[in-house]
Coordinates of C-alpha atoms in Angstrom, one line a residue:
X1 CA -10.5 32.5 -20.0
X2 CA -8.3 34.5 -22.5
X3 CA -10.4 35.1 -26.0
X4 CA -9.1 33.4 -29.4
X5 CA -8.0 37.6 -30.1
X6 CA -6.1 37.9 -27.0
X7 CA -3.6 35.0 -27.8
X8 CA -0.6 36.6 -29.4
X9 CA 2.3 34.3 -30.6
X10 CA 4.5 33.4 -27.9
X11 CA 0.9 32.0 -26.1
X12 CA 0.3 30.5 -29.9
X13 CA 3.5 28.6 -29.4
X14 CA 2.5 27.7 -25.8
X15 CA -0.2 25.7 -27.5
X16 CA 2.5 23.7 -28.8
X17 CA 5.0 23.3 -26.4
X18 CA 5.3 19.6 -24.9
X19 CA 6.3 21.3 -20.8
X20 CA 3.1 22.2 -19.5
X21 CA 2.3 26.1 -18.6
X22 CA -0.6 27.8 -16.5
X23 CA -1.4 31.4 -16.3
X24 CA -3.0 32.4 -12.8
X25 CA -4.4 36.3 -12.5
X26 CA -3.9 38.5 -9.5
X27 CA -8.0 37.0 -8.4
X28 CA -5.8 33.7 -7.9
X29 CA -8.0 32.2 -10.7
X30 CA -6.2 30.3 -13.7
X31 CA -6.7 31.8 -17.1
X32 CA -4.9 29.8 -19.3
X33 CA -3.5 26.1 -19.0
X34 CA -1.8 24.9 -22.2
X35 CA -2.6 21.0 -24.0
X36 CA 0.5 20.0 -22.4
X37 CA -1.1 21.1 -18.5
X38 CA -4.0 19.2 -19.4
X39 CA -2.4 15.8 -20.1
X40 CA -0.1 16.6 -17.0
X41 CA -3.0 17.3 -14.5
X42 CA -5.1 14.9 -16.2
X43 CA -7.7 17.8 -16.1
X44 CA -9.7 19.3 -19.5
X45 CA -8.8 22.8 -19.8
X46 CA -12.9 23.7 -18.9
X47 CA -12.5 22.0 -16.0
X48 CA -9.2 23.6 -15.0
X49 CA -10.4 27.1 -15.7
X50 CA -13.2 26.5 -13.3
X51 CA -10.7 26.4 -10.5
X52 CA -8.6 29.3 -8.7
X53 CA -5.3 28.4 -7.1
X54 CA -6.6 27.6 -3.8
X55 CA -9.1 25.1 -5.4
X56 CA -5.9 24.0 -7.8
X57 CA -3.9 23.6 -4.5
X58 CA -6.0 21.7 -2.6
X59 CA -7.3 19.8 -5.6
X60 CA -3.8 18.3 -6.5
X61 CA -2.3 18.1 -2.4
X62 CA 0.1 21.0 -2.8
X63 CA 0.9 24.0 -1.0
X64 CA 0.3 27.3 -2.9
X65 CA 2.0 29.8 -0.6
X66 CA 4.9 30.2 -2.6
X67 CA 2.8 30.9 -5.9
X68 CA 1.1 33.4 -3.8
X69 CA 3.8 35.0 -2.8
X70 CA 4.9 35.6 -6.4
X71 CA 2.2 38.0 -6.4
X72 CA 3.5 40.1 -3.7
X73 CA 7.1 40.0 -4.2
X74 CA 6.7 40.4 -8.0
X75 CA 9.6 37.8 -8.3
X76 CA 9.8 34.2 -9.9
X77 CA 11.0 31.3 -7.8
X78 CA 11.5 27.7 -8.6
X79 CA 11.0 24.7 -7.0
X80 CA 12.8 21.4 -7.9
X81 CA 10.9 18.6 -6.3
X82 CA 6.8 19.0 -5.8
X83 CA 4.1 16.0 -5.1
X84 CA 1.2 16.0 -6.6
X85 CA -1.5 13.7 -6.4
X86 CA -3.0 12.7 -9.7
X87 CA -5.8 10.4 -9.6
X88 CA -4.6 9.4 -6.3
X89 CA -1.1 8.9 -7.4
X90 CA 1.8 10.6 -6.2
X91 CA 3.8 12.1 -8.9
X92 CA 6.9 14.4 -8.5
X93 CA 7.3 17.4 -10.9
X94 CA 9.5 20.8 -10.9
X95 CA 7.8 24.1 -11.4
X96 CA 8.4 27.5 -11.7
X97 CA 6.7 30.8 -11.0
X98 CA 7.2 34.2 -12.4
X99 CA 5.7 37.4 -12.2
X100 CA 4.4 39.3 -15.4
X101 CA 2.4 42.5 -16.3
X102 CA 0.4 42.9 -19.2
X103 CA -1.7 45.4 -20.1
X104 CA -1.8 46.8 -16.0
X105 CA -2.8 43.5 -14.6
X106 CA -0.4 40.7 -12.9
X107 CA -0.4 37.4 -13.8
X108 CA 2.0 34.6 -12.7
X109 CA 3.1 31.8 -15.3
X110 CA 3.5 28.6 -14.2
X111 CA 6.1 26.1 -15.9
X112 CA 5.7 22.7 -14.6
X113 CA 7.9 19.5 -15.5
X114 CA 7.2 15.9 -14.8
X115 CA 10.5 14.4 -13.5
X116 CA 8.8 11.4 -12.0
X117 CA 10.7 9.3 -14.8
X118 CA 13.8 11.0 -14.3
X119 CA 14.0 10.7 -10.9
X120 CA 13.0 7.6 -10.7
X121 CA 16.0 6.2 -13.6
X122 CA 18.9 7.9 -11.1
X123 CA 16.9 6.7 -8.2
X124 CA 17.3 2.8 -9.4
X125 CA 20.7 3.5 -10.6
X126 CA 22.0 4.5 -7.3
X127 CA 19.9 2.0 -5.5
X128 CA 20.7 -1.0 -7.7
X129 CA 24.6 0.0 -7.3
X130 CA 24.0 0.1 -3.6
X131 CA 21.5 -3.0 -3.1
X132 CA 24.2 -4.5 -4.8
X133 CA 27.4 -3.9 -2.1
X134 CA 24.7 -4.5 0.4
X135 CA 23.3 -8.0 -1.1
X136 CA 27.3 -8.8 -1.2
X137 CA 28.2 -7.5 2.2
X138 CA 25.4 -9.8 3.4
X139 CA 25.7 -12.3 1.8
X140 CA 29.6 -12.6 2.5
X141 CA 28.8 -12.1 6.2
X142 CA 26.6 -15.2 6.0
X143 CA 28.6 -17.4 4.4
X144 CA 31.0 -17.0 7.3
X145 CA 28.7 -17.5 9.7
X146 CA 27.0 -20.6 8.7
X147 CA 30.5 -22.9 8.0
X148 CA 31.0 -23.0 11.8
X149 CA 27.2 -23.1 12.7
X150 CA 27.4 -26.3 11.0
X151 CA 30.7 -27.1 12.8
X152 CA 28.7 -25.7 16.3
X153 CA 26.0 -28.2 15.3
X154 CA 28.2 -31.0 14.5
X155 CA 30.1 -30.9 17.9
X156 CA 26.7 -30.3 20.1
X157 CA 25.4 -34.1 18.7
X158 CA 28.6 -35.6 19.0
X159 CA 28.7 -34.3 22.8
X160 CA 25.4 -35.6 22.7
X161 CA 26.3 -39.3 22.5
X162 CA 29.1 -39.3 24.9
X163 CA 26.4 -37.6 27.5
X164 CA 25.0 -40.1 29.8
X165 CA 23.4 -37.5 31.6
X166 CA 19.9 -37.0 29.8
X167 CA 19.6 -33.4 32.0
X168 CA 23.1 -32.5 30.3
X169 CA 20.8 -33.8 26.9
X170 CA 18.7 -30.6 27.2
X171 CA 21.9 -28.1 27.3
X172 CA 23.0 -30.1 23.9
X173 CA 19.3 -29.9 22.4
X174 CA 19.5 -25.9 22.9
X175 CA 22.7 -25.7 21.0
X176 CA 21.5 -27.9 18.3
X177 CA 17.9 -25.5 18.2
X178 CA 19.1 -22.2 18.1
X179 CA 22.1 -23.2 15.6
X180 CA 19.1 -24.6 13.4
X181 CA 17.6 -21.1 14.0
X182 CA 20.6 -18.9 13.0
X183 CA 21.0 -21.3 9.8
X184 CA 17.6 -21.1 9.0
X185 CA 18.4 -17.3 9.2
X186 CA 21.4 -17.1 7.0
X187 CA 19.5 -19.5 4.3
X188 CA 17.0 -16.1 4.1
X189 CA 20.1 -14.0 4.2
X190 CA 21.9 -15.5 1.5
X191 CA 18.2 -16.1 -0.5
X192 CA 16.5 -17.7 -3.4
X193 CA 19.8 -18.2 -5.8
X194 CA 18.0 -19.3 -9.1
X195 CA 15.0 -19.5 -10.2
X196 CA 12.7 -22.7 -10.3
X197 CA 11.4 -24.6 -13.6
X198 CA 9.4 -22.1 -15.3
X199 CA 5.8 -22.4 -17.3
X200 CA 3.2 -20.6 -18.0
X201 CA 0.4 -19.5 -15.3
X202 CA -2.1 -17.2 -14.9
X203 CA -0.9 -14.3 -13.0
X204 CA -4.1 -13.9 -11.1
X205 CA -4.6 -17.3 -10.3
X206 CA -0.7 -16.5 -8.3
X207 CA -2.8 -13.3 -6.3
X208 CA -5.6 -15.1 -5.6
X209 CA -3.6 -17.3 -4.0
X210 CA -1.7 -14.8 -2.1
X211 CA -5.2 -13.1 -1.1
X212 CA -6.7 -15.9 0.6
X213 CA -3.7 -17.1 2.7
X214 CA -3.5 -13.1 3.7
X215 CA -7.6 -13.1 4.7
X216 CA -6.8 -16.3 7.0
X217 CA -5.0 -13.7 9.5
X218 CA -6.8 -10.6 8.2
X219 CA -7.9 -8.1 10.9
X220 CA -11.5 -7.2 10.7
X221 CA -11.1 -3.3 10.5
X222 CA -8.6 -3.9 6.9
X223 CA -10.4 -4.8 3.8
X224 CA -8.5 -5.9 0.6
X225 CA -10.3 -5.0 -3.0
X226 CA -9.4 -6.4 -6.5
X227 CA -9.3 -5.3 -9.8
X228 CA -7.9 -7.5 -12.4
X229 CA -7.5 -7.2 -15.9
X230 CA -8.9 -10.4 -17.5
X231 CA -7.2 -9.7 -20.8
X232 CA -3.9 -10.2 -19.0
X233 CA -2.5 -13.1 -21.4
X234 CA -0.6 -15.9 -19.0
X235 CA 2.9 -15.5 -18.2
X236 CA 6.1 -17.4 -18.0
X237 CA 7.1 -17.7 -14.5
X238 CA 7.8 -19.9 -11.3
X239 CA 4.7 -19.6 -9.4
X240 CA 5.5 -20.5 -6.1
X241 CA 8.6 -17.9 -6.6
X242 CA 6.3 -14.6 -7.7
X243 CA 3.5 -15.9 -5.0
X244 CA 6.2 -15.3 -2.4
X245 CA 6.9 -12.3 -3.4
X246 CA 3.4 -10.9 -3.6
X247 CA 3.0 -12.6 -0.3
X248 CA 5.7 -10.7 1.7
X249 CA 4.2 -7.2 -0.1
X250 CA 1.1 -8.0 1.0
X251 CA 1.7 -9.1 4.9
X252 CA 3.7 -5.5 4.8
X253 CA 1.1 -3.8 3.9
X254 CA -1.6 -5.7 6.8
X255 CA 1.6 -5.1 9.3
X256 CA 1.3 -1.4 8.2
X257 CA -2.7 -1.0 8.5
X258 CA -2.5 -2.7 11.6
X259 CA -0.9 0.1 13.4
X260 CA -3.5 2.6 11.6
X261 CA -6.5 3.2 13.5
X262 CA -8.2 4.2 10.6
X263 CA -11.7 2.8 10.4
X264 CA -11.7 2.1 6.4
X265 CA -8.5 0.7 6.0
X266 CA -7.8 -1.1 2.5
X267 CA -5.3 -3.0 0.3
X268 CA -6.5 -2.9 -3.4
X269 CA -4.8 -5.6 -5.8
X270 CA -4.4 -4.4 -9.6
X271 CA -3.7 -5.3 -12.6
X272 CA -3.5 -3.6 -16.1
X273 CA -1.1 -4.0 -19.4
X274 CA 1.1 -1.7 -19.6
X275 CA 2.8 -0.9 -23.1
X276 CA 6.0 1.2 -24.3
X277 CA 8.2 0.4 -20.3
X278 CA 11.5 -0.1 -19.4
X279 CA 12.6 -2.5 -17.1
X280 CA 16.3 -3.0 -16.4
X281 CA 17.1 -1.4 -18.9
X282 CA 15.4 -3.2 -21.5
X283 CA 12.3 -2.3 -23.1
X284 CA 9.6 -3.8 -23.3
X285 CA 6.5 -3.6 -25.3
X286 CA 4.7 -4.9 -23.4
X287 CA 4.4 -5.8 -19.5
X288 CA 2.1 -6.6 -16.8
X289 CA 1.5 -4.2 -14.2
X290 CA 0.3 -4.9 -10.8
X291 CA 0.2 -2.5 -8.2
X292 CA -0.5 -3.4 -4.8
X293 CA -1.9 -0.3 -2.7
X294 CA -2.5 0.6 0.8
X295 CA -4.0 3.6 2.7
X296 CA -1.8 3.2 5.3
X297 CA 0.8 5.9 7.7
X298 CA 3.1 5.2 4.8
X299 CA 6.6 4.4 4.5
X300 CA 9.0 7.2 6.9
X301 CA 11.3 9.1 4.9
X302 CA 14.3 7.5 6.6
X303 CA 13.7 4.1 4.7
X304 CA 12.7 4.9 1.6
X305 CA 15.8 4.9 -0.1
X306 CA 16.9 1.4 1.4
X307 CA 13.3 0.0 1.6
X308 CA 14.6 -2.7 -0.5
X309 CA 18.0 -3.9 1.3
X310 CA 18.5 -6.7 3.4
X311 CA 18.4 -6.6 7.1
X312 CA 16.3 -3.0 7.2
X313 CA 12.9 -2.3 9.1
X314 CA 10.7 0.0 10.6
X315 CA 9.6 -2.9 12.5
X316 CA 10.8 -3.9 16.1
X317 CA 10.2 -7.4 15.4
X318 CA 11.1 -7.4 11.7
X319 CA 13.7 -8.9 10.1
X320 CA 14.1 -6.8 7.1
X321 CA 14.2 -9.5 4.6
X322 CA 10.3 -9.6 3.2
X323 CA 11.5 -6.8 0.7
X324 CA 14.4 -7.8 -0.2
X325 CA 13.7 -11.6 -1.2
X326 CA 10.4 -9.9 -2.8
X327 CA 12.5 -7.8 -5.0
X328 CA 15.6 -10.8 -5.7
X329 CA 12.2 -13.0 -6.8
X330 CA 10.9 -10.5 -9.1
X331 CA 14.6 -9.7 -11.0
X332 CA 14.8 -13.4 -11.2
X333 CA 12.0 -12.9 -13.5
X334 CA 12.9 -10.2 -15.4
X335 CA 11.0 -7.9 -13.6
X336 CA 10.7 -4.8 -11.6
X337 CA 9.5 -3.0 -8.3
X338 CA 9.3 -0.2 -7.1
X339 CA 7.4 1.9 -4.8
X340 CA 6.5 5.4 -4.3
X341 CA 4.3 5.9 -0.8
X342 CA 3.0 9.4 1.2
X343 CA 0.9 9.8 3.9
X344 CA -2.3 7.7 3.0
X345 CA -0.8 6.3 0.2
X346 CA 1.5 3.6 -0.2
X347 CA 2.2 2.0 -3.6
X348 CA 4.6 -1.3 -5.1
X349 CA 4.4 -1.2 -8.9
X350 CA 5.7 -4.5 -10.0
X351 CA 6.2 -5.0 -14.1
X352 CA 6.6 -8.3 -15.5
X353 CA 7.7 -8.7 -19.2
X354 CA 5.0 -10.8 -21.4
X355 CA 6.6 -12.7 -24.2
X356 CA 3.4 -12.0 -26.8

């Protein structure tokens, strides 16, 4: 650790600076980490200064190569998007490394930036806009389709009555069942319109519901844990609406751990008050916050950025629609969701505005 004499200005003004910088000697061990690292890293500077990078690396799930290579090279390199876990939470920041020599010795500075936030505002911009043409391409799509399904429908039980035949019956019974099918269908396709009459309820009344209709069909090896915050005030909402959506988080996250072979599998519900967030644009001084969490493969790259539009699956025999709905249900009530998800890690942060 660098002695109070040994701090000269510039590392003075460190101390005050709100990006966070680290300062890593040529043993690989960190020597300095300003306030701003601490509240980053969620780490006390004594603990930090007990690591190297290795420790750092493995620590926080990142790979240090680079950093070490700094060393070697004597060069600075930066790089824009890195995961870290913090408290078990995947957060996305840019850093940068770059070679310095003081006093014979080689250190490397580390700049790191949080652009979690960022990301995440252009992230729902882009996907709003395109949610948006998709909902609409849908939901255009399905209104053409279910006028002459209800024409199809129609003709089948008129033929119906001019058949004597009851084996001809059965042929007109098909049509009549599968066009009830493909409307049921395009009714989930076009989705919930408005929401219901609204009072207020106990938001963990809604999840305990949505818990015990989940544990009905709950494989053995998957375990779900709770942990609620009882000062949660009650909230104005449509509680059949929001228990839906919780619902088709929830049976994603079983359909996930069932294909996991892991033998501690778990979904933990939680809730917390969250203060000072933005949602749609608004903010809000205060929300509630539930997360829903699984330890699951996670969600593959490929869908990540259309997790939340209609008619797309990782799932065979998935219809792409649990998601969607979820999310129309939540914006109905003024809410958000979002997820973030990694290997062993997957994550729907849902915010609901309280009116207190």
């Amino acid at each position: 650790m660098l002695s109070e004499e040994e701090k000269t200005l510039p590392l003075a003004l460190l101390e005050e600076a709100n990006t966070a910088f680290a300062v890593i000697d040529a043993d690989l061990k960190l020597v300095y980490a300003n306030p701003a690292s601490e509240l980053l890293l969620s780490q006390s500077t004594q603990r930090l200064y007990q690591l190297n990078l290795k420790q750092l690396a493995k620590y926080y799930h990142f790979n240090p190569s680079n950093i070490e290579k700094v060393f070697v090279d004597r060069n600075s390199f930066t790089e824009n998007e890195v995961t870290l876990k913090i408290d078990s939470s995947p957060i996305l920041i840019a850093i940068s490394a770059t070679h310095l020599s003081f006093k014979d010795d080689d250190y490397v500075i580390l700049e790191m930036r949080c652009i979690e936030q960022q990301r995440k505002f252009s992230q729902v911009h882009y996907q709003d806009h395109q949610q948006k043409v998709a909902k609409d391409l849908v939901r255009g799509l399905a209104h053409e389709i279910k006028n002459p399904l209800g024409g199809l429908r129609g003709a089948a039980q008129l033929l119906e009555h001019e058949l004597a035949d009851p084996e001809l019956k059965e042929f007109t019974q098909i049509i009549i069942e599968q066009a009830d099918r493909l409307s049921s269908l395009v009714n989930r396709l076009l989705g919930p319109q408005k929401p219901g009459i609204r009072a207020h309820h106990n938001i963990h009344l809604v999840l305990e519901k949505v818990r015990k209709l989940v544990c009905l069909n709950l494989p053995d090896l998957i375990k779900i844990k709770v942990d609620y915050d009882p000062s949660i005030p009650d909230i104005e909402m449509q509680p059949d609406q929001l228990q839906q959506a919780f619902l088709n988080i929830m049976q994603n996250a079983v359909q996930a751990l069932s294909t996991n072979t892991h033998q501690k599998s778990q979904i933990t519900i939680k809730t917390r008050t969250a203060h000072q967030v933005t949602i749609n644009g608004l903010p809000q001084k205060v929300a509630a916050e539930i997360r829903i969490i699984d330890n699951g493969p996670g969600i593959p790259d490929s869908l990540k950025d259309t997790l939340f539009y209609p008619m797309v699956t990782g799932r065979s025999d998935g219809t792409g629609l649990g998601l969607s709905i979820a999310q129309e249900l939540i914006k109905q009530h003024n809410g958000r969701i979002e997820c973030q998800s990694v290997v062993g890690h997957t994550e729907f942060l849902i915010y609901l505005p309280m009116n207190v």
